[in-house]
Coordinates of C-alpha atoms and ligand atoms in Angstrom, one line a residue:
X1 CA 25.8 -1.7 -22.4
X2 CA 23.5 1.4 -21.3
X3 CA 22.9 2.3 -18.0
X4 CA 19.2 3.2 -17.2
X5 CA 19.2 6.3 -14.8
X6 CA 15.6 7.1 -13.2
X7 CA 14.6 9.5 -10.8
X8 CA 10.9 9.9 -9.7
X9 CA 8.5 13.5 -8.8
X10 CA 5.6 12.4 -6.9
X11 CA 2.4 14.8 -5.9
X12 CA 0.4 13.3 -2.9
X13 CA -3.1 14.7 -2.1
X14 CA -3.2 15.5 1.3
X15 CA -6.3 14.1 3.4
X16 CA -6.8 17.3 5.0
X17 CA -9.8 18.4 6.4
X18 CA -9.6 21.7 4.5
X19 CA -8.1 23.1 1.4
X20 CA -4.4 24.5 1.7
X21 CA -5.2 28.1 2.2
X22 CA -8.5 28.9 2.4
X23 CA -11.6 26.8 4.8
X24 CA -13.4 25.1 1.8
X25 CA -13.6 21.4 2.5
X26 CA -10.8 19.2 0.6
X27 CA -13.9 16.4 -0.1
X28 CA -11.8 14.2 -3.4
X29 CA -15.3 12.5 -3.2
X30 CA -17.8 15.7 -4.3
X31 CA -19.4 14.9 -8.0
X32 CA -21.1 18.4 -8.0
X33 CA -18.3 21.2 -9.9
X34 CA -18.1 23.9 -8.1
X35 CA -19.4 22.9 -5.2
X36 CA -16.2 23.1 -2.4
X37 CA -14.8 26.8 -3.5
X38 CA -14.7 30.3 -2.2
X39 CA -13.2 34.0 -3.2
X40 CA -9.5 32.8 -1.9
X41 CA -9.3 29.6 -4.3
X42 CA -11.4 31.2 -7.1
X43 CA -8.7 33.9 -6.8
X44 CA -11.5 36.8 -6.3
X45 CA -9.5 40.4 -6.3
X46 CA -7.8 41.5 -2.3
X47 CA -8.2 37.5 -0.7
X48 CA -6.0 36.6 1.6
X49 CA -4.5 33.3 1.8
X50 CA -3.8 31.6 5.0
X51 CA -1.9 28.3 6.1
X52 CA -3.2 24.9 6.8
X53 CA -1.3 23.8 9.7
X54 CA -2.9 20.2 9.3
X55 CA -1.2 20.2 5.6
X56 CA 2.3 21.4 7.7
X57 CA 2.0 18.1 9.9
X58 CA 1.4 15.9 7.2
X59 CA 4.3 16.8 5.3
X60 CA 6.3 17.1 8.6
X61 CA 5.0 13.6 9.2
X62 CA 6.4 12.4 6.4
X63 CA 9.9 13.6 6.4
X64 CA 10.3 11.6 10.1
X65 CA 9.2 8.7 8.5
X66 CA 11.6 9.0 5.6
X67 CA 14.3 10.1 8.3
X68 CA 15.0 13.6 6.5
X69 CA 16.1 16.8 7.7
X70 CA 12.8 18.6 8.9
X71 CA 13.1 22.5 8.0
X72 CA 14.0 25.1 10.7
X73 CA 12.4 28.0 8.3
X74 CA 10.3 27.3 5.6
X75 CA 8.1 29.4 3.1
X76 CA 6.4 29.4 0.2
X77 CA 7.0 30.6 -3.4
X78 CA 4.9 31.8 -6.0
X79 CA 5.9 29.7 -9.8
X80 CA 3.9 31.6 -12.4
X81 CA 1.4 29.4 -14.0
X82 CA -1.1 30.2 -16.6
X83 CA -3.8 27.6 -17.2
X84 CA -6.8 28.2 -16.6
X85 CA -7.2 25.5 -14.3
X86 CA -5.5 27.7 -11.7
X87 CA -7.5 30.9 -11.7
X88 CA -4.8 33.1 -9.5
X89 CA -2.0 32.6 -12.3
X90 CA 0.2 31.2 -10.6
X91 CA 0.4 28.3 -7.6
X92 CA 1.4 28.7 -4.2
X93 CA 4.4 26.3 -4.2
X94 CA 7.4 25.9 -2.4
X95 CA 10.9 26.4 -4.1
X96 CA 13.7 27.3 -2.1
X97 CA 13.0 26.4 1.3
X98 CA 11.2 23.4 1.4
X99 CA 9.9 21.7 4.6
X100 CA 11.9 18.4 4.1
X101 CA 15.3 17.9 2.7
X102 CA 17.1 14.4 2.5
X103 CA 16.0 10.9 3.6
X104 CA 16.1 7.5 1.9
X105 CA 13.2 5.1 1.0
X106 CA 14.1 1.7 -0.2
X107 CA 17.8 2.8 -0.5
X108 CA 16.8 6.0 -3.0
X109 CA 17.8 9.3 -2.0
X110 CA 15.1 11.4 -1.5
X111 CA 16.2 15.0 -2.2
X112 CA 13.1 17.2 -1.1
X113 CA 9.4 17.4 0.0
X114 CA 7.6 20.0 -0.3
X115 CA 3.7 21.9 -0.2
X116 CA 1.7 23.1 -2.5
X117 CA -1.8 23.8 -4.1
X118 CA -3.7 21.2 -6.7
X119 CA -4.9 22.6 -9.9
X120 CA -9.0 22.4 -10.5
X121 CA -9.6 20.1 -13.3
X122 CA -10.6 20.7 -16.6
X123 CA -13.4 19.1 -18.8
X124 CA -14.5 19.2 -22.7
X125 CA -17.7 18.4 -24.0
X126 CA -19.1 17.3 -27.1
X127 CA -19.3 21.0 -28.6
X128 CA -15.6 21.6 -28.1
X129 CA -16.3 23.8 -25.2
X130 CA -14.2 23.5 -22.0
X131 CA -15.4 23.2 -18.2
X132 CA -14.0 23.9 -15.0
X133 CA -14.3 22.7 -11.9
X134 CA -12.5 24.6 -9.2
X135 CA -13.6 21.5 -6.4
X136 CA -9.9 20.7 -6.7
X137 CA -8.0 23.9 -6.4
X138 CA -6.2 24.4 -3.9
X139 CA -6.1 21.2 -2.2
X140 CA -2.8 20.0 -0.5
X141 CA -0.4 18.6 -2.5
X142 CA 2.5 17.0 -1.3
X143 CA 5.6 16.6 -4.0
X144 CA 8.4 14.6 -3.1
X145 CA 11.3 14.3 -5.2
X146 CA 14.3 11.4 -5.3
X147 CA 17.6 11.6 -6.4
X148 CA 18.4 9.7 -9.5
X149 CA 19.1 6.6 -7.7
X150 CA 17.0 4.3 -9.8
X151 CA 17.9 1.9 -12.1
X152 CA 14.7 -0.5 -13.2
X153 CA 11.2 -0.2 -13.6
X154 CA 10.5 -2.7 -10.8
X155 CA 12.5 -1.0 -8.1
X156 CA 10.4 2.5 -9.3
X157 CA 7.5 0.7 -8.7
X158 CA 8.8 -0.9 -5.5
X159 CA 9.8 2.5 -4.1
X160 CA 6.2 3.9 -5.3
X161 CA 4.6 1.0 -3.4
X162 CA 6.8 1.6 -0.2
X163 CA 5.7 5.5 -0.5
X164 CA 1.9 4.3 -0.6
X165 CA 1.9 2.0 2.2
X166 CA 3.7 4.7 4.6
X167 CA 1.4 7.5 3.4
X168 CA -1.9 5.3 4.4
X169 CA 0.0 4.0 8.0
X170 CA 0.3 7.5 8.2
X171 CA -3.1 8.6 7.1
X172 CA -2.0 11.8 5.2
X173 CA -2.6 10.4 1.9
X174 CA -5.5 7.4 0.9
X175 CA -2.6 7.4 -2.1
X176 CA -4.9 6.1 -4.7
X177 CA -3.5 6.0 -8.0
X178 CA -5.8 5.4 -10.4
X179 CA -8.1 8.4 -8.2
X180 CA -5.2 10.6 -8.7
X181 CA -3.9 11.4 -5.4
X182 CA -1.0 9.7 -6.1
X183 CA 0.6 10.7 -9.2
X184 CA 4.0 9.8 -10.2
X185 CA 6.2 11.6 -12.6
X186 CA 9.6 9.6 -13.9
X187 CA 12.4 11.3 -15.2
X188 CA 14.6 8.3 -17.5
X189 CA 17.8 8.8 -19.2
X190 CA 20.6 6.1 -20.1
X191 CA 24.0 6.7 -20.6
X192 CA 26.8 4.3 -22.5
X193 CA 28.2 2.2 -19.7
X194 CA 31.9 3.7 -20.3
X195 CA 30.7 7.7 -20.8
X196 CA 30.9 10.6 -18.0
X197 CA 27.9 12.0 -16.5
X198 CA 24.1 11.3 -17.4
X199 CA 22.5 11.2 -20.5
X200 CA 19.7 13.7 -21.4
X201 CA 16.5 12.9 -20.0
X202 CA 12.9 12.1 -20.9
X203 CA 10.4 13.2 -17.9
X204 CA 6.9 11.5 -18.5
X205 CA 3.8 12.5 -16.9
X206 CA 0.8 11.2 -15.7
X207 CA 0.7 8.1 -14.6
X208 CA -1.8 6.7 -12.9
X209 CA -0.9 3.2 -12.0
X210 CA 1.8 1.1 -10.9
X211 CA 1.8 -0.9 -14.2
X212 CA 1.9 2.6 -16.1
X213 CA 5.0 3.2 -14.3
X214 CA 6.7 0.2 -15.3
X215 CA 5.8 -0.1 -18.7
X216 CA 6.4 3.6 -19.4
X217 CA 9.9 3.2 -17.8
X218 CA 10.5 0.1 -19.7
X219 CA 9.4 1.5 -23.2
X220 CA 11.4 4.6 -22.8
X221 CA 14.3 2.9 -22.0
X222 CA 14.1 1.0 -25.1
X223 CA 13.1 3.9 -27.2
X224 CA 16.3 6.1 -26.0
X225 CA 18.9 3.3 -26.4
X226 CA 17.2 2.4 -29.9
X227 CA 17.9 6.4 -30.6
X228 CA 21.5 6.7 -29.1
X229 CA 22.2 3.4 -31.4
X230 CA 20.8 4.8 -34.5
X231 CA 23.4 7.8 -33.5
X232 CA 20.0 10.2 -32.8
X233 CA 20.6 12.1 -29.7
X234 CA 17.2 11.9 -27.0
X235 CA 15.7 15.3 -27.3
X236 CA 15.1 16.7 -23.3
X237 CA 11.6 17.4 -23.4
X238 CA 8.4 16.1 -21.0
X239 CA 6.2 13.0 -22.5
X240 CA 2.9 11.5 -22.2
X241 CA 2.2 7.4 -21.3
X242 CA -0.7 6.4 -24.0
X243 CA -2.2 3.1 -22.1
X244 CA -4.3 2.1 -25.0
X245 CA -1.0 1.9 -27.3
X246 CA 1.8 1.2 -24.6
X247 CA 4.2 4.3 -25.6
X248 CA 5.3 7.3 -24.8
X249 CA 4.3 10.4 -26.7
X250 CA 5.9 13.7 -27.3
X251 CA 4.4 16.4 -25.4
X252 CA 6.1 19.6 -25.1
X253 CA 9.7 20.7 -24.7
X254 CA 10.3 21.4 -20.8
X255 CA 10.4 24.4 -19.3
X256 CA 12.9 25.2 -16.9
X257 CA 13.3 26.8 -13.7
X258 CA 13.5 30.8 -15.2
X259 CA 10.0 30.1 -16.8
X260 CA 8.2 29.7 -13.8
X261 CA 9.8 33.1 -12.6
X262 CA 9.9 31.8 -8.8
X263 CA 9.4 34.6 -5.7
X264 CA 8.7 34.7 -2.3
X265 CA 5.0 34.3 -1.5
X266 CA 4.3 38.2 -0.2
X267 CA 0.6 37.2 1.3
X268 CA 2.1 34.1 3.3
X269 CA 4.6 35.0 6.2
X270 CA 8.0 32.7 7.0
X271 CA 7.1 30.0 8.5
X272 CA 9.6 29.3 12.0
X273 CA 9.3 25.6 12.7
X274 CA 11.9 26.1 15.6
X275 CA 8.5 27.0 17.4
X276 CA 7.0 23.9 16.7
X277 CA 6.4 20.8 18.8
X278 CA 8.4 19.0 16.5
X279 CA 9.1 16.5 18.9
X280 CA 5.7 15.7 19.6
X281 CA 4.8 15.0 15.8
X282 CA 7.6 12.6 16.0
X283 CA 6.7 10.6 18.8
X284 CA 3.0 10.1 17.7
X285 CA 3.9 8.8 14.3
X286 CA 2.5 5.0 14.2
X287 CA 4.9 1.7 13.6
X288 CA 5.7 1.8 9.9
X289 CA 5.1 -0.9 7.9
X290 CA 9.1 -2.0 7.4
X291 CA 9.6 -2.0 11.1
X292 CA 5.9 -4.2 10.9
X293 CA 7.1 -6.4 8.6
X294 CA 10.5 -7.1 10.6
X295 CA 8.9 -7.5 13.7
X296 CA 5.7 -9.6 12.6
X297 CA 8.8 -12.2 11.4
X298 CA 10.7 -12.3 14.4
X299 CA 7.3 -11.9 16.9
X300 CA 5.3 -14.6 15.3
X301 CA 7.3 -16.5 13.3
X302 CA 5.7 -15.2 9.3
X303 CA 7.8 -15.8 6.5
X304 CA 8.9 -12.8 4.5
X305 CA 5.6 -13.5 2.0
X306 CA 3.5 -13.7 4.9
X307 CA 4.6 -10.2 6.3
X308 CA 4.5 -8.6 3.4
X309 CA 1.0 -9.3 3.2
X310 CA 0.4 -8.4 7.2
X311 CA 1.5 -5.3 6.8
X312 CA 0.6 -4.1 3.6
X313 CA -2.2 -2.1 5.1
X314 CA -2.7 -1.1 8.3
X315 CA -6.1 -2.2 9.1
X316 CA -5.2 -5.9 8.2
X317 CA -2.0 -5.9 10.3
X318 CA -3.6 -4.4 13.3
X319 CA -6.3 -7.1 13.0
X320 CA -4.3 -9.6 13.1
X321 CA -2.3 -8.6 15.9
X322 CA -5.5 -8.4 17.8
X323 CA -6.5 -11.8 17.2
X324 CA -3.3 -13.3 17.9
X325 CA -3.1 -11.4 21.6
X326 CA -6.6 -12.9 21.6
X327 CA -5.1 -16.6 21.0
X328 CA -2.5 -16.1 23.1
X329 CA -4.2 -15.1 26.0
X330 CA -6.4 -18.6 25.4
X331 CA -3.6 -20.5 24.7
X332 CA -0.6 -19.7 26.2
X333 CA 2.8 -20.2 24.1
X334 CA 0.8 -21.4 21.5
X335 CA 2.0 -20.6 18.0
X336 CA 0.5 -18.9 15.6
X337 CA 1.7 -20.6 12.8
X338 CA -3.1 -22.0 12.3
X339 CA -3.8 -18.7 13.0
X340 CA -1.7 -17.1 10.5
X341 CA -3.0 -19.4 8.0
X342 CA -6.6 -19.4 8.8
X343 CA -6.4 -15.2 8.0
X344 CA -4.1 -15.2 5.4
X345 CA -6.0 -17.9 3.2
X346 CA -9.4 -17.8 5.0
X347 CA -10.4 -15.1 6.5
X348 CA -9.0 -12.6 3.9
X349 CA -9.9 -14.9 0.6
X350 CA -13.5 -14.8 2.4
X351 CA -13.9 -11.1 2.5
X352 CA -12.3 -10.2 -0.9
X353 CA -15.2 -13.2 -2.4
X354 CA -17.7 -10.7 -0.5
X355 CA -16.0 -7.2 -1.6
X356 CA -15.6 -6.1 1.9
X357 CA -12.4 -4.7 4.0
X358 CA -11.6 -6.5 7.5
X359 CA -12.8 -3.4 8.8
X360 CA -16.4 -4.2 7.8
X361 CA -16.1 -7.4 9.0
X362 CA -18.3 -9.1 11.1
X363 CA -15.9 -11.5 12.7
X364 CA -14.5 -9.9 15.2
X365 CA -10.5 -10.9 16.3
X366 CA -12.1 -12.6 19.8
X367 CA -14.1 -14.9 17.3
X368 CA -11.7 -15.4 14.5
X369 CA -8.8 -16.4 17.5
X370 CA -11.8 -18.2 19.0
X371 CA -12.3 -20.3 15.9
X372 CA -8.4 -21.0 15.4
X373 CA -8.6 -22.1 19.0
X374 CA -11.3 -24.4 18.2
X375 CA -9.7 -26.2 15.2
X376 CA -5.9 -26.7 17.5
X377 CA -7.8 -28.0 20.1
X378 CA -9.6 -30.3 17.6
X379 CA -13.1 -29.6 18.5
X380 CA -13.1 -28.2 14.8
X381 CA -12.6 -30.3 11.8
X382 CA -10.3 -28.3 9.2
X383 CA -12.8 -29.2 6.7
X384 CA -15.3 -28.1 8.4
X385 CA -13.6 -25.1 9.2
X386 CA -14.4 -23.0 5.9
X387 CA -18.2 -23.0 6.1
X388 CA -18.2 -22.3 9.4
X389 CA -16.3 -19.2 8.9
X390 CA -18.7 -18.3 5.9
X391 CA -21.3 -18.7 9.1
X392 CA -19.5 -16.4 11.1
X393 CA -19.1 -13.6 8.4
X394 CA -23.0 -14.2 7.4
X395 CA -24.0 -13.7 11.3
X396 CA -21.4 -12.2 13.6
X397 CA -21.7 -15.1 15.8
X398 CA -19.5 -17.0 18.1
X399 CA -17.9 -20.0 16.5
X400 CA -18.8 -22.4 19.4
X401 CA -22.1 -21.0 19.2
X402 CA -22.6 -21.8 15.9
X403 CA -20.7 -25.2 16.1
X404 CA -23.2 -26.2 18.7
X405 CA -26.4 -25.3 16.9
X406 CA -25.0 -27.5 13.6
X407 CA -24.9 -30.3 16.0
X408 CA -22.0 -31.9 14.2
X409 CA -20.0 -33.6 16.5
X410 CA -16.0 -34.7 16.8
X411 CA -15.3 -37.9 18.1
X412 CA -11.8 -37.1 19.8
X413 CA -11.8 -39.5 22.5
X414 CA -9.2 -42.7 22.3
X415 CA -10.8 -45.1 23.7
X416 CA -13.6 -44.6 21.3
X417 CA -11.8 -44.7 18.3
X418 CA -9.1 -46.7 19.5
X419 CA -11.7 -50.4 18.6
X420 CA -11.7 -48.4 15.0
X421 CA -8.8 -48.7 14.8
X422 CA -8.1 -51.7 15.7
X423 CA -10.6 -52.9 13.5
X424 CA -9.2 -51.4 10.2
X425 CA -5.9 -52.6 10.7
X426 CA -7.6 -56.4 11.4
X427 CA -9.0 -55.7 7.6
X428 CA -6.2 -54.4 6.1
X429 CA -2.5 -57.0 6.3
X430 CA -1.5 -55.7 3.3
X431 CA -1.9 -52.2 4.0
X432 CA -0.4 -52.8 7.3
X433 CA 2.6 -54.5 6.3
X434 CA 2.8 -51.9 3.2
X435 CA 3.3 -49.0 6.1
X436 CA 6.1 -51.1 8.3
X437 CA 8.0 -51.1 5.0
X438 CA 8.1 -47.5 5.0
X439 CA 5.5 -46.3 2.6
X440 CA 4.0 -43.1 4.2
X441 CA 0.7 -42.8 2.2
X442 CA -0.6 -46.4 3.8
X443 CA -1.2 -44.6 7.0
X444 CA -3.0 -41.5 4.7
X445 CA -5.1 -44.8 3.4
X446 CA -5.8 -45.8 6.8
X447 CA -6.5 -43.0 8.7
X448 CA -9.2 -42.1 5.4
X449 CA -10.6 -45.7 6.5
X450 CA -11.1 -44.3 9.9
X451 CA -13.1 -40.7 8.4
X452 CA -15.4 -43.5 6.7
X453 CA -16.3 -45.3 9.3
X454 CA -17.0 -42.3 11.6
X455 CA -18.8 -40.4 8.5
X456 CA -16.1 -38.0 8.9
X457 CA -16.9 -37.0 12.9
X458 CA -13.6 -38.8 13.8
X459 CA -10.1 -35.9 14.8
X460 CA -8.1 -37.1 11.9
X461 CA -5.1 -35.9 14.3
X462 CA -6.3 -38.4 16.7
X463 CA -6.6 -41.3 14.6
X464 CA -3.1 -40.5 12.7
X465 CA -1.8 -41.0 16.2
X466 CA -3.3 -43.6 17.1
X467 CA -2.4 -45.4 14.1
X468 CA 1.0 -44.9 14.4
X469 CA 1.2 -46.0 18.6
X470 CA -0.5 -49.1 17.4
X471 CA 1.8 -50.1 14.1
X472 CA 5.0 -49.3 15.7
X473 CA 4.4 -51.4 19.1
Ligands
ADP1 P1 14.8 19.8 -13.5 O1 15.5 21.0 -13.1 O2 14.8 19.5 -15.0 O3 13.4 19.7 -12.9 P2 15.9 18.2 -11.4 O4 17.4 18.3 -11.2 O5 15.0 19.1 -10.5 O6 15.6 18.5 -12.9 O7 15.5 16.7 -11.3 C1 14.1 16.4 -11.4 C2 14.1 14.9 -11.3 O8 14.8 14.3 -12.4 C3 14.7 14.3 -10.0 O9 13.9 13.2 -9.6 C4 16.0 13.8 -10.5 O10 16.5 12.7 -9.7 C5 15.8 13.3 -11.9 N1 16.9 13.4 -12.7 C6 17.8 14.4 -12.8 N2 18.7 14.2 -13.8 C7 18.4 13.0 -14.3 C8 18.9 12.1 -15.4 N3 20.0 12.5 -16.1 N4 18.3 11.0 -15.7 C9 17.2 10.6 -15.0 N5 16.7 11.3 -14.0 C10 17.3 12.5 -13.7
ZN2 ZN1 -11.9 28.0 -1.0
MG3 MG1 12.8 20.1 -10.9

């Protein structure tokens, strides 16, 4: 009967190698305050600022991958700010011209990104005193902005997650949430299904996770249509997300556009992106993931849950098309269908026991295609197939390598294990006659007959078939 309306702000720390406008290094990582600053971002009397053209790219970067309208002249703004965790007074922002206009992630509307500076942060200590640390100030933030084109808490999370994954494929943003560099901002209202227009709305700040997003979202939701139906009217003002307590607390009525008393930046010049090789940033921007995804299904035959996990980050998809180019240049035509397996479950379950990133890995693709080579040629027992991986990851070694020093042997041939079988079904009438009727799991019985009598060295493949030539004849 109410109509949820959401529409998100998000700030993005840029991974730039310097701060925004001035040369101090944009480290997220430096524990010592006060460390990374100079006169320009400690606002010292007659700086200058200047403009990070790596911070320009990044955002420029973005808007192609969101397909937006990339700004033929830009500049910056000045929005009057007084904390003191921005010692100039104000922040270098961006207001009327922003780089990027338009664009769609996920089917929301994305109305504008834009550049700007971070704020230091701001400590307390026991005594009631409060610290600074000017580190931060002045680092590149990104802020994009969507149209109110949300309607549930998952798809603002879905659209959040979508924006991570192309910022990191990008490598503008590591986009850590609960590090702060991605920090998400939702504006919620809801409206009476038959009324005109939107409802007032609630923005909440700083949230620093995925699930703060969705149960912020969800408990303001309820909270608003709890008020309408009490016949209260939802106050427009901007609220905090408690985690502890799982609501939504009052903050501070919101200021609007007039406060901020926007101007043109007078120390920055127009920027003139006509004189840009815009073209070039365009054509060096990397697969994204949903193109990934769509091609990983149709290339090598994933399912959608496989994909999604392929491509979630870049390192792990890029892996694992190394490793299957690997395989295929083994094994011809071969699918991929073991291999995909092998790294989804495996491989990747192995390194998250360890704490480690495929990056750090020490199987390398060649070996980890070498392996799953190994097992479809059935030189590899699938239950041996685990530990010897653990090997692998312990040593860095080659799996045949390792496969000969354990001395465990596979009996494949036919003719050996063809008197086996022969054998077993001589012992077994009942079991025998049991499969000719139709029950499947006599041949499962038989062909575990088989592993016991070879003290598991025998191809279970082999057997199975061998089996079945010789009870269908
Ligand atoms: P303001 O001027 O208050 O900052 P904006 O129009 O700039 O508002 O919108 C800020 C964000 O709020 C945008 O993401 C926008 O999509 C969203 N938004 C605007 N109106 C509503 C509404 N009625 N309900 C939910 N979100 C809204
Ligand atoms: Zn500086
Ligand atoms: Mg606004």
């Amino acid at each position: 009967m109410y109509i949820p309306t959401i529409g998100l702000e998000i700030h993005v720390e840029l991974k730039t190698h310097t701060k925004m406008f001035c040369g101090c290094k944009n480290d997220p990582y430096e524990t010592r305050p006060n460390t990374n600053v100079c006169p320009i971002c400690l606002a010292h009397p007659g700086v200058l600022p200047t403009m990070n053209e790596e911070a320009i790219k990044s955002v420029v970067k973005v808007g192609y991958a969101l397909e937006s309208k990339i700004a033929d002249h830009s500049h910056f703004d000045r929005k009057s700010y007084f904390y003191p965790d921005l010692p100039k007074g104000y922040q270098i922002s961006q207001y009327e011209e922003p780089l990027v206009e338009g664009g769609m992630l996920k089917g929301v509307r994305i109305t504008r990104v834009h550049l700007e500076e971070d704020t230091g942060t701001l400590g307390h200590d026991k005594e009631g005193m409060s610290l600074v640390d000017y580190n931060r100030a002045g680092v590149p933030l990104m802020e994009l902005v969507t149209e109110p084109d949300i309607h549930t808490p998952e798809e603002a999370v879905a659209f959040g997650k979508a924006l991570q994954r192309i910022l990191r494929y990008l490598g503008v943003s590591d986009a850590n949430m609960e590090q702060g560099q991605m920090r998400v901002e939702a504006n919620i209202s809801v409206r009476k299904e038959e009324g005109e227009g939107f409802g007032t709305k609630v923005e909440v700040k700083n949230l620093n996770s995925f699930r703060a997003v969705e149960g912020a979202i969800r408990y303001e939701l309820k909270r608003q249509e709890e008020a309408l139906e009490r016949g209260e009217k939802v106050v427009q003002e901007t609220r905090g997300w408690d985690e502890k307590k799982q609501i939504t607390i009052s903050q501070r009525s919101k200021e609007s556009a007039h406060d901020y008393r926007y101007f043109p930046e007078p120390d920055l010049p127009p920027l003139d992106l006509t004189k840009w090789n815009r073209e070039e940033i365009k054509n060096l921007l990397p697969e994204l993931p949903e193109a990934k995804y769509h091609r990983f299904i149709n290339e090598f035959g994933c399912t959608p849950a496989q994909a999604e996990i392929l491509t979630e980050d870049k390192s792990v998809a890029d892996y694992f098309e190394n490793a299957v180019s690997e395989f295929q240049e083994k094994k011809e035509n071969a699918s991929c269908s073991t291999l995909i397996n092998y790294y989804l479950n495996d491989l990747l379950g192995l390194l998250k026991e360890k704490k480690i990133t495929i990056s750090e890995s020490k199987i390398t693709p060649e070996h980890f295609a070498h392996f799953v080579a190994l097992i479809d040629e059935g030189k590899l027992l699938s239950r041996l197939a685990k530990d010897l991986l653990k090997q692998m990851a312990d040593t860095g070694e080659d799996p045949e390598t390792l496969l000969e020093q354990s001395g465990v042997q596979v009996i494949g041939d036919e003719n050996t294990l063809k008197l086996i079988v022969e054998e077993i079904i001589g012992v077994h009438p009942k079991v025998v006659e049991d499969y000719k009727k139709g029950k499947t799991s006599a041949l499962q019985f038989l062909v575990g007959q088989g592993m016991a009598k070879t003290k598991g060295q025998a191809d279970p493949s082999v057997l199975r078939a061998l089996f079945e030539k010789l009870l269908t004849d």
